[in-house]
Short mmCIF file of C-alpha atoms in Angstrom, two decimals:
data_model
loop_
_atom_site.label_atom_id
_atom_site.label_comp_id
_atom_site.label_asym_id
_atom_site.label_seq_id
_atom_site.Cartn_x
_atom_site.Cartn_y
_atom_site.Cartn_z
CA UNK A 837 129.65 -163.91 -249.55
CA UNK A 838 132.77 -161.90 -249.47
CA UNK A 839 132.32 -160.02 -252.59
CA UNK A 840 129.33 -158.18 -251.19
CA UNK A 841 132.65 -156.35 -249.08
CA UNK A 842 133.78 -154.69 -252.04
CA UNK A 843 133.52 -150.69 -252.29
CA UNK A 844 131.47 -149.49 -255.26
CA UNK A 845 133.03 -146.21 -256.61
CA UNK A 846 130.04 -145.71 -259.16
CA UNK A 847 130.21 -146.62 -262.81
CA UNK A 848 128.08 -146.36 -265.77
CA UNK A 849 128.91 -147.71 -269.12
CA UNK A 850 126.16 -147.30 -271.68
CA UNK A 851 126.53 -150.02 -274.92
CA UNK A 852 129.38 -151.74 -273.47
CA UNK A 853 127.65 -155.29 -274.11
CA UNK A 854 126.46 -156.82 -277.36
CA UNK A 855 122.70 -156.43 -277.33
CA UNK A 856 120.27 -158.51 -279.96
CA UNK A 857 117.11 -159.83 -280.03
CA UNK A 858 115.91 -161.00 -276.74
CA UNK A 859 113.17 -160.58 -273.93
CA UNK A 860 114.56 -158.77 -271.07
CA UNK A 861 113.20 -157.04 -268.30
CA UNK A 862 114.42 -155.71 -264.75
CA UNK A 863 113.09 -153.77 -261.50
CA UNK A 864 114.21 -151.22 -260.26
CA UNK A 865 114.74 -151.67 -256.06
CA UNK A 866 116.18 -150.43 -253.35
CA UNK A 867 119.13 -147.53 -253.18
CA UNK A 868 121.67 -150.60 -253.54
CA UNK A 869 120.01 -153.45 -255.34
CA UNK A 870 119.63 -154.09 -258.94
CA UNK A 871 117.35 -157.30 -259.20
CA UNK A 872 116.62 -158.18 -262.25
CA UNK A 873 115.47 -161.54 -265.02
CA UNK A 874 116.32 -162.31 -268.17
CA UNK A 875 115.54 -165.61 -270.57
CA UNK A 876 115.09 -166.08 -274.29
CA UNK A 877 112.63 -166.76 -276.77
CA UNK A 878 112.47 -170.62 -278.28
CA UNK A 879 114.05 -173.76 -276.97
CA UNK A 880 116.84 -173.04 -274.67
CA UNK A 881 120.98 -172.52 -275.86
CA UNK A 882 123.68 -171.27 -274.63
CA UNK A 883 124.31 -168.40 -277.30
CA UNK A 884 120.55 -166.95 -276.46
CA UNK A 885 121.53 -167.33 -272.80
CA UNK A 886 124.31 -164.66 -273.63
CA UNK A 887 122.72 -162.60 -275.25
CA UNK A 888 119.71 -162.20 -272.96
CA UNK A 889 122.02 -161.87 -270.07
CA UNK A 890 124.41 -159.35 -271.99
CA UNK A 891 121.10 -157.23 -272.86
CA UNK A 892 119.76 -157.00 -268.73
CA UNK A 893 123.42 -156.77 -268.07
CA UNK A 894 123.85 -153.29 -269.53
CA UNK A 895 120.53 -152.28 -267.68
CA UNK A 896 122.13 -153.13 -264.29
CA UNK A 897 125.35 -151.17 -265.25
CA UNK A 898 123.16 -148.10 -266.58
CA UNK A 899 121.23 -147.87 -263.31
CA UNK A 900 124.70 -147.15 -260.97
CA UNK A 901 123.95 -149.35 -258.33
CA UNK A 902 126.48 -151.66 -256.37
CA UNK A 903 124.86 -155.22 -256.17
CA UNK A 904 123.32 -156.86 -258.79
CA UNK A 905 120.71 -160.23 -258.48
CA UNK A 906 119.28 -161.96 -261.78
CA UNK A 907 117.08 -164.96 -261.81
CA UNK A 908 117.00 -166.87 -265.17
CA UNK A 909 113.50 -167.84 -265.51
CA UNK A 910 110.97 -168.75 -268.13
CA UNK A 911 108.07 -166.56 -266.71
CA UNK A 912 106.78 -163.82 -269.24
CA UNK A 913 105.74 -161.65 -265.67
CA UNK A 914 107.95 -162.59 -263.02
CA UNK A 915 106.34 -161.51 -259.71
CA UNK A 916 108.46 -157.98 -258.40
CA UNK A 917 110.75 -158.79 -255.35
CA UNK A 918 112.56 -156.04 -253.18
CA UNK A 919 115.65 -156.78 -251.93
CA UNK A 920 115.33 -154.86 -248.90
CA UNK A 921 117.72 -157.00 -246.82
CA UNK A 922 120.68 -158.27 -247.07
CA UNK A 923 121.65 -160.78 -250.25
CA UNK A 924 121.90 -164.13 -248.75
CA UNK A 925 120.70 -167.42 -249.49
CA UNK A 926 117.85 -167.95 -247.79
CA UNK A 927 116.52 -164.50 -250.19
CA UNK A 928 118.42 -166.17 -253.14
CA UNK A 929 116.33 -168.89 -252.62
CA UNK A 930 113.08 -166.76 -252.00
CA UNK A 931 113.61 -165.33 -255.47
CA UNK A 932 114.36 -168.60 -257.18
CA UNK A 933 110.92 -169.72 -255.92
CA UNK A 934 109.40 -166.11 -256.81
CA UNK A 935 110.76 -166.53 -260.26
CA UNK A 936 110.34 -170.29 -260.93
CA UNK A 937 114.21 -169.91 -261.36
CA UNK A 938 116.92 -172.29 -260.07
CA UNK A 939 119.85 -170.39 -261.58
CA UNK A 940 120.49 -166.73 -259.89
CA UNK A 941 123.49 -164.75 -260.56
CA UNK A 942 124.83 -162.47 -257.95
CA UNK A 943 127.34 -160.09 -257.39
CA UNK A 944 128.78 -156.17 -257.43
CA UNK A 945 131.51 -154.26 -259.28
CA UNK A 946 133.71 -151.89 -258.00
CA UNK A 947 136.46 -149.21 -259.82
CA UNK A 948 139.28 -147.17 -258.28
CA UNK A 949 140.33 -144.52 -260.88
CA UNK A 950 140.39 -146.73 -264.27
CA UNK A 951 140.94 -149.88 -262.92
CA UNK A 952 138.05 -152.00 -261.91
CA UNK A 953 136.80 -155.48 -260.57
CA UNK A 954 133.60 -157.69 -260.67
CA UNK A 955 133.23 -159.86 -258.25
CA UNK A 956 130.02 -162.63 -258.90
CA UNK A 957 128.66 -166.21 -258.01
CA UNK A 958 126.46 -168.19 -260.51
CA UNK A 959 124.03 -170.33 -258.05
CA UNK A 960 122.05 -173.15 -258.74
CA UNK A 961 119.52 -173.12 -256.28
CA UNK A 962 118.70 -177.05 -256.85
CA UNK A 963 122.76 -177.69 -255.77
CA UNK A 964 124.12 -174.49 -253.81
CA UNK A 965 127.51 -176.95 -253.49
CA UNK A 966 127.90 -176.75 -257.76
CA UNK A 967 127.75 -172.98 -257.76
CA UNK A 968 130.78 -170.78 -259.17
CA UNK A 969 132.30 -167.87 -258.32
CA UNK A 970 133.97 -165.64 -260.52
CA UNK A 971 136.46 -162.59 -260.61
CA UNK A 972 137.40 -160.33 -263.12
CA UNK A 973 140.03 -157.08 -262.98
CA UNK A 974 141.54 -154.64 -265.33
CA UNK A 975 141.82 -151.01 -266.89
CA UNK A 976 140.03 -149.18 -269.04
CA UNK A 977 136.68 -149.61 -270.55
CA UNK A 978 138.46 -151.64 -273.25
CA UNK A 979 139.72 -154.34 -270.65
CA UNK A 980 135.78 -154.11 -268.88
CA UNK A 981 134.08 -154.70 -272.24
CA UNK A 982 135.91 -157.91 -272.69
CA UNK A 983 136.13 -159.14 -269.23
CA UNK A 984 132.07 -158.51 -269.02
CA UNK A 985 131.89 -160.71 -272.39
CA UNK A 986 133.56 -163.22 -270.93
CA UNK A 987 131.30 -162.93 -267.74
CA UNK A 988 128.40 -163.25 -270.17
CA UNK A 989 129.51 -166.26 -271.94
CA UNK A 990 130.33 -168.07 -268.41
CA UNK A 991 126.53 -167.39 -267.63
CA UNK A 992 125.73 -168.91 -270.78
CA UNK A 993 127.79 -171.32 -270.34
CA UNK A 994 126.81 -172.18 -266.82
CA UNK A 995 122.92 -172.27 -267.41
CA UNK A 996 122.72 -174.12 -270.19
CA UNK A 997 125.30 -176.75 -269.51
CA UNK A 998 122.92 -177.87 -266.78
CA UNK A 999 119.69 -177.59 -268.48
CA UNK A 1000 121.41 -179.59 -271.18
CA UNK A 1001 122.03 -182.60 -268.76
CA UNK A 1002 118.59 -181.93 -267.86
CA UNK A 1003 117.13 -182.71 -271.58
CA UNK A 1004 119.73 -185.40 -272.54
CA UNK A 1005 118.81 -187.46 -269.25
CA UNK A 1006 114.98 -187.31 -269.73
CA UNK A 1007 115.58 -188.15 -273.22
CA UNK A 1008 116.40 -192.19 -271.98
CA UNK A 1009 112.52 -192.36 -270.76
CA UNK A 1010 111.62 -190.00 -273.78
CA UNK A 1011 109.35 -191.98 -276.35
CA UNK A 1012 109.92 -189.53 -278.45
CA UNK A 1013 113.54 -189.28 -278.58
CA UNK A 1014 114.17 -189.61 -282.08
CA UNK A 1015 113.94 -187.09 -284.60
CA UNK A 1016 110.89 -187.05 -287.08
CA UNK A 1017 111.25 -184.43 -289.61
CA UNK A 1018 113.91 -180.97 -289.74
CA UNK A 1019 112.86 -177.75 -291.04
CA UNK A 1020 113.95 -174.61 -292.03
CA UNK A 1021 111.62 -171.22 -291.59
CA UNK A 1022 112.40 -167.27 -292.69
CA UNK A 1023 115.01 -167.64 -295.26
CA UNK A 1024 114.65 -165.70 -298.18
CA UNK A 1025 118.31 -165.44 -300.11
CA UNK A 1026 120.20 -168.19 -298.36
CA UNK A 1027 119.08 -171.63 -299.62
CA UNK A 1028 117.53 -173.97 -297.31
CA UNK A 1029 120.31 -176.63 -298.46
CA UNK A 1030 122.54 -174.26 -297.23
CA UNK A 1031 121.29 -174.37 -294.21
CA UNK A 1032 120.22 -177.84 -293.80
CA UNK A 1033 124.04 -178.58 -294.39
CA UNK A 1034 124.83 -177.08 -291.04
CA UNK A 1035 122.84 -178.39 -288.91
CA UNK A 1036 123.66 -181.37 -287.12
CA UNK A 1037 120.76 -183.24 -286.36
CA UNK A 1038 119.13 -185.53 -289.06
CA UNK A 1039 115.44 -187.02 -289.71
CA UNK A 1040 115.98 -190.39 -287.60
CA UNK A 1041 118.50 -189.52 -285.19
CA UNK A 1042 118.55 -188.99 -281.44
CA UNK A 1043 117.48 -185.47 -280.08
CA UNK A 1044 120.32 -183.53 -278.50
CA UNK A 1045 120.57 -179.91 -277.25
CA UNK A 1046 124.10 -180.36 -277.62
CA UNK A 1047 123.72 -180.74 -281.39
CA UNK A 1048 121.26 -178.11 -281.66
CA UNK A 1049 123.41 -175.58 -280.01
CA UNK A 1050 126.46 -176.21 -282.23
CA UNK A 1051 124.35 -175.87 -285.05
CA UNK A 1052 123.30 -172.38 -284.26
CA UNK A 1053 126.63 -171.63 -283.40
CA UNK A 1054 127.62 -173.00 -287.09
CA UNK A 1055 124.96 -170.80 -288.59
CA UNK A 1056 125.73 -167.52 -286.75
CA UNK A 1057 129.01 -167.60 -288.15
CA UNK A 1058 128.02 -167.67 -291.82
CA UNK A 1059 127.18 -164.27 -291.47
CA UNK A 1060 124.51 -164.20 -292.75
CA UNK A 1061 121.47 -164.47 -289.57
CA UNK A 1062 120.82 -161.70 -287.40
CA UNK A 1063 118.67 -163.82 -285.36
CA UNK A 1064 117.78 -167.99 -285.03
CA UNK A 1065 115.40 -169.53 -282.84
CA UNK A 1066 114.55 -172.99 -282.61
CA UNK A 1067 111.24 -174.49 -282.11
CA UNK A 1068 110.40 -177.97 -281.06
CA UNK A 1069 107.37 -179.43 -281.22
CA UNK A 1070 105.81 -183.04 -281.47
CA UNK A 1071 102.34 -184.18 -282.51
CA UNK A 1072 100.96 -187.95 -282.67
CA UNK A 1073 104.53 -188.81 -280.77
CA UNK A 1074 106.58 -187.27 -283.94
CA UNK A 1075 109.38 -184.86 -282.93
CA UNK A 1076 110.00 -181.74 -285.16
CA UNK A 1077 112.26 -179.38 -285.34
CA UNK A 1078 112.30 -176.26 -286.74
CA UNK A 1079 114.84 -173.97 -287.15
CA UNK A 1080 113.29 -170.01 -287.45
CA UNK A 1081 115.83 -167.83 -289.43
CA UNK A 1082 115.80 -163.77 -289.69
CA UNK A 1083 118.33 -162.96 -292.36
CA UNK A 1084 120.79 -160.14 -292.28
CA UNK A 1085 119.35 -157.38 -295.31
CA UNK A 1086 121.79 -157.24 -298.28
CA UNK A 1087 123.73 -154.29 -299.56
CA UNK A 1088 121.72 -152.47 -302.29
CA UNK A 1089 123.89 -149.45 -302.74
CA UNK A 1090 127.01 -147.66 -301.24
CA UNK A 1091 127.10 -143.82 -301.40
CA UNK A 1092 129.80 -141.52 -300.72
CA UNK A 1093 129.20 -137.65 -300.82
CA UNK A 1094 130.65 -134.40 -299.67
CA UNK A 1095 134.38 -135.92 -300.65
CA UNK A 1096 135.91 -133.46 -302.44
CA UNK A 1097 139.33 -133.98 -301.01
CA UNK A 1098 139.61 -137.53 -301.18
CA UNK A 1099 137.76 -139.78 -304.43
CA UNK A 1100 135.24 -142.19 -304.12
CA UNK A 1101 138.40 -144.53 -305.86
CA UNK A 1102 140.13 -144.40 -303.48
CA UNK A 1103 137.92 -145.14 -300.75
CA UNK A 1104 136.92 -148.37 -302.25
CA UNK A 1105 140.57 -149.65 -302.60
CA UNK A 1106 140.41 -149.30 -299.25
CA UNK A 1107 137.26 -149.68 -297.72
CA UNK A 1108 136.61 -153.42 -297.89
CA UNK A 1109 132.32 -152.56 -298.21
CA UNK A 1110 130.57 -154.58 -301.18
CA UNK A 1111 126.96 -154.60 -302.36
CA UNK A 1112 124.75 -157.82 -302.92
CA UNK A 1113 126.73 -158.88 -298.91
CA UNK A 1114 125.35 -159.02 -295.57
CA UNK A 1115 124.88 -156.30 -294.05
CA UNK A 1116 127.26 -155.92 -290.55
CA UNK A 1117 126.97 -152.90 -288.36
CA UNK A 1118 130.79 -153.87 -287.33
CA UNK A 1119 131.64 -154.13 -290.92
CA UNK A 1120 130.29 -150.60 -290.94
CA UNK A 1121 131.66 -149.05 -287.97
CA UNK A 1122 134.73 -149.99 -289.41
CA UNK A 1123 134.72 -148.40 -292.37
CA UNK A 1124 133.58 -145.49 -290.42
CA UNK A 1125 136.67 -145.53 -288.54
CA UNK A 1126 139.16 -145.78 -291.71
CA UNK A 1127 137.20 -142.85 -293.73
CA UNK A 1128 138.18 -140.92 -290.67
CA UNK A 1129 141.72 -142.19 -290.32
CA UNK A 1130 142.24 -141.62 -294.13
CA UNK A 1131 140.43 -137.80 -293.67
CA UNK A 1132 143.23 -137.38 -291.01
CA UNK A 1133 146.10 -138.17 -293.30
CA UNK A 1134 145.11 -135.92 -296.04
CA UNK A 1135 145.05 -133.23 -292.72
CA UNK A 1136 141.19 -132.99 -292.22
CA UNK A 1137 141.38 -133.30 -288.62
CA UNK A 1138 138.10 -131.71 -288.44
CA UNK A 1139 135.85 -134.10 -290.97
CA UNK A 1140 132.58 -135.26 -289.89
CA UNK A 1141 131.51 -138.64 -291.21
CA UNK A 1142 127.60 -139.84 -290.72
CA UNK A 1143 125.73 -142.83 -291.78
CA UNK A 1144 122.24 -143.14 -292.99
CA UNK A 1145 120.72 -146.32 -293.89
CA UNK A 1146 117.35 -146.94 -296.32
CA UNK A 1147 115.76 -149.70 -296.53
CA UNK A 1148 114.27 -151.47 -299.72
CA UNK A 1149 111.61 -154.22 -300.21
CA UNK A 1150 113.31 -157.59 -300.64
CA UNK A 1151 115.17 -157.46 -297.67
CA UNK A 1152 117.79 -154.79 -299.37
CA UNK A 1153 119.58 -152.15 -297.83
CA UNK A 1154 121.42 -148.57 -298.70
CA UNK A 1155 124.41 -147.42 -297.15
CA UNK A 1156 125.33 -143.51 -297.67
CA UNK A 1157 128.13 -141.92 -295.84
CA UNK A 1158 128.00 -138.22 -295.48
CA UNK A 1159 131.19 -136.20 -295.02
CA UNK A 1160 131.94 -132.83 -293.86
CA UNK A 1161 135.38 -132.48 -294.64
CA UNK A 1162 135.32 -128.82 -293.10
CA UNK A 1163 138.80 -127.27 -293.11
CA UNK A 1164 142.09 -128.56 -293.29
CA UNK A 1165 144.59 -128.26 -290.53
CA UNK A 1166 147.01 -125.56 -292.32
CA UNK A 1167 151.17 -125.07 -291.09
CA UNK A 1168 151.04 -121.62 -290.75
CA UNK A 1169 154.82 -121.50 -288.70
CA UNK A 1170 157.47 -123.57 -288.49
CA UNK A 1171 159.78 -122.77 -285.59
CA UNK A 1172 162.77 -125.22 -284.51
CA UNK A 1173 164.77 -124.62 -281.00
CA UNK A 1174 168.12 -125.78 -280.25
CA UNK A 1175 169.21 -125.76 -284.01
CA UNK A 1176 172.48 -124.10 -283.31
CA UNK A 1177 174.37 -125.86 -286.57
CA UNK A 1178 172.15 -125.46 -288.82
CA UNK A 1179 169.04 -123.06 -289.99
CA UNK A 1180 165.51 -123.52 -289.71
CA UNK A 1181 165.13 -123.33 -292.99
CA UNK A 1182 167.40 -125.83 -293.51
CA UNK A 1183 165.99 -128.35 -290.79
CA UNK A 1184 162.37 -127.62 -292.80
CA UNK A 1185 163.53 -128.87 -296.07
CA UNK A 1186 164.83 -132.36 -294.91
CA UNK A 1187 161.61 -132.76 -293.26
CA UNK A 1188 159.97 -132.12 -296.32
CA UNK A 1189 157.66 -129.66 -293.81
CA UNK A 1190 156.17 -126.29 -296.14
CA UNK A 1191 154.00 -123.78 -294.26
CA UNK A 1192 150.92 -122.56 -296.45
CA UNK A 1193 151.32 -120.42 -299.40
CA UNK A 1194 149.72 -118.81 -302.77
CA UNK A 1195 150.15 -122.50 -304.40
CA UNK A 1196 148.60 -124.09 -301.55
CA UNK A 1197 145.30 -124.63 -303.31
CA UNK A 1198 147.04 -126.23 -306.61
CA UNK A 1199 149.50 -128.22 -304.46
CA UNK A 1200 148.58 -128.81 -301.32
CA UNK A 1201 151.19 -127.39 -299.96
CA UNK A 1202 150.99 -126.25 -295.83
CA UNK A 1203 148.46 -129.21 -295.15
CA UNK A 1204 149.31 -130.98 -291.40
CA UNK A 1205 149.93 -134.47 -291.64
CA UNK A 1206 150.23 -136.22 -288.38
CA UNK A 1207 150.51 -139.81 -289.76
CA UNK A 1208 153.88 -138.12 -291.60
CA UNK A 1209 155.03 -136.54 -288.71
CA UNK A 1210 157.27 -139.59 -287.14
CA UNK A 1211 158.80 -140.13 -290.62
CA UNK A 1212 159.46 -136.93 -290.87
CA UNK A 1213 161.04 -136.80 -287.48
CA UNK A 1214 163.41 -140.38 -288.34
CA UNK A 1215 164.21 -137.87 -291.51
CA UNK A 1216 165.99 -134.90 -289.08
CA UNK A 1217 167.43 -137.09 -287.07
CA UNK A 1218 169.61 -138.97 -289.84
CA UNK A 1219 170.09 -135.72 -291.53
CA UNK A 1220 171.84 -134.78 -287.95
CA UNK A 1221 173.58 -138.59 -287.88
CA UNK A 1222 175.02 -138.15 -291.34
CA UNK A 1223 176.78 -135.05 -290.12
CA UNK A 1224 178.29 -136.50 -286.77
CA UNK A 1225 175.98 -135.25 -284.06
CA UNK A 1226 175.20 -138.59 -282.77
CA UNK A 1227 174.08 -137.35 -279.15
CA UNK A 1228 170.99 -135.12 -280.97
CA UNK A 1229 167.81 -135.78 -279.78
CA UNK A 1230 164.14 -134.31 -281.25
CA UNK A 1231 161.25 -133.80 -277.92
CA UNK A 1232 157.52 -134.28 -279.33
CA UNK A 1233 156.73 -131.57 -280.91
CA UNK A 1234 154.45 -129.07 -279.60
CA UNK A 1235 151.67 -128.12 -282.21
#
């Protein structure tokens, strides 16, 4: 395999993947190895495919090493198996029997200065001649989060579009390939109506994984699940099943303290954070990232912003940000160079720029504003237009 050429530079990314519920586990080997498994709880689909992968994923990249080989497998214990010579198919195939696995995924990544490339082959060890290989390149951890995503979702993708042929062709000599009853388990707020609405599969019609799948997919994006399994079962040659549902906890409360500087009013106008919602740890991080940008634009470069979450009974949540505003960043000086035509003083005023002063505490007065800065920049530069220097030009400023 010509991938197993590439140069591995070293890289470790911690929480680049999106991690949720899922059983993972993975051995430590060799110096160059990472071998690892990964499957998920309930009846097989392609979004808990992703996940589990994503989740053993970030253990490989944690552990440094250049070559990574993960069995999909439905073993609680897989047996441990050393790589201790070379990745090739005949060992592939070792660890598929080892792991009661016929999908492996194989590979390496390697980085020169920001830029990086994976290099990987899904294999299914039933039909080496179907396997795929994959490449991704870019820059930046940025670029690597979403090229691994997409890596993740091809595994999905991959596994479960054969298992899924798997199912749907036994399902012809199936006696029990009609659907007896549908059920809905572990929702508390959301109404099982609600539920039952979106999922595709009826009392009386045909199984299909196919259905199933969409319907988790259909349910995840509500909002509203953190987690869905689906359990099948059949008794007396009666097919149920069930979908198992783990709600997202609701917004009790949203607390804002240690904002002296900015009001709680206007945080909300812009904050887009309600109670009696979902609770969304991107919905949060968000917010966490505007309270910061709107701290920086009142010149509290320096404000600290935590979150602390308490629970309630009911499912309920409390969100309370704490902020440090610490100090503003004051203008102490203002000193222009090149300014031959006209004063500093001058140039100061049609920037609307004041250094800090006796009033500062009334009027604010003296506070930096970076997110001004460029307007106030566009605002020289006209002033120097409207007077006929149209060669003038303004360098970054040096602060």
């Amino acid at each position: 395999m010509k991938f197993f050429k590439s140069i591995f530079l070293g890289i470790i990314i911690s929480g680049v993947l999106i991690l949720n519920a899922a059983d993972v586990y993975a051995a430590l080997n060799n110096r160059n190895v990472w071998t690892g498994f990964f499957h998920q709880k309930g009846s097989p689909s392609s979004v808990s495919i992703k996940k589990s992968f994503s989740a053993a994923f970030k253990k490989y990249l944690d552990s440094g090493k250049p070559y990574f080989v993960f069995a999909y497998t439905l073993l609680k214990k897989p047996p441990y198996f050393n790589f201790d010579k070379k990745i090739n198919l005949v060992r592939i195939k070792k660890l598929g029997l080892a792991y009661h696995s016929n999908y492996i995924i194989t590979g390496s990544i390697s980085r020169l200065g920001s830029n990086f490339t994976v290099h990987a082959m899904l294999i299914d060890v039933a039909d080496v001649y179907k396997s795929k290989t994959l490449n991704y390149s870019g820059a930046g951890i940025a670029s690597l989060k979403k090229e691994l995503n997409r890596f993740s979702n091809k595994v999905g993708d991959f596994i479960y579009g054969r298992i899924a042929k798997k199912i749907e062709g036994n399902q012809n000599s199936s006696l029990e390939k009609k659907i007896y009853a549908v059920r809905v388990k572990g929702n508390i707020r959301v109404g099982a109506g609600f539920i039952m609405n979106r999922i595709k599969i009826k009392p009386g019609s045909y199984y299909s994984i196919n259905k199933i799948d969409e319907s988790v997919k259909d349910l995840y994006k509500t909002g509203y699940f953190k987690n869905i399994l689906v359990n099948i079962t059949s008794s007396g040659g009666r097919m149920t099943v069930t979908f198992i549902v783990s709600e997202r906890p609701y917004i009790k409360s949203i607390k804002y303290t240690g904002n002296g500087s900015v009001s709680v009013k206007k945080i909300k106008k812009i904050i887009n954070l309600k109670i009696n919602k979902p609770y969304s740890s991107y919905e949060i991080d968000k917010a966490l990232k505007i309270l910061k940008f709107i701290y920086s634009a009142e010149g509290y470069y320096n404000a600290k912003i935590k979150v602390k979450k308490k629970f309630f009974p009911g499912n309920y949540v409390g969100i309370h940000f704490i902020i440090s505003e610490n100090s503003p960043v004051m203008v102490r000086k203002i000193e222009f160079r090149g300014n031959t035509s006209f004063t500093s003083g001058k140039l100061a005023s049609v920037m609307g720029i004041k250094t800090v002063n006796l009033l500062t505490w009334i009027t604010g007065a003296g506070k930096f504003k970076k997110a001004k800065l460029n307007s106030q920049i566009i605002k020289l530069l006209s002033f120097y237009y409207n007077h006929g220097y149209i060669n003038v030009s303004v360098k970054k400023p040096e602060l």
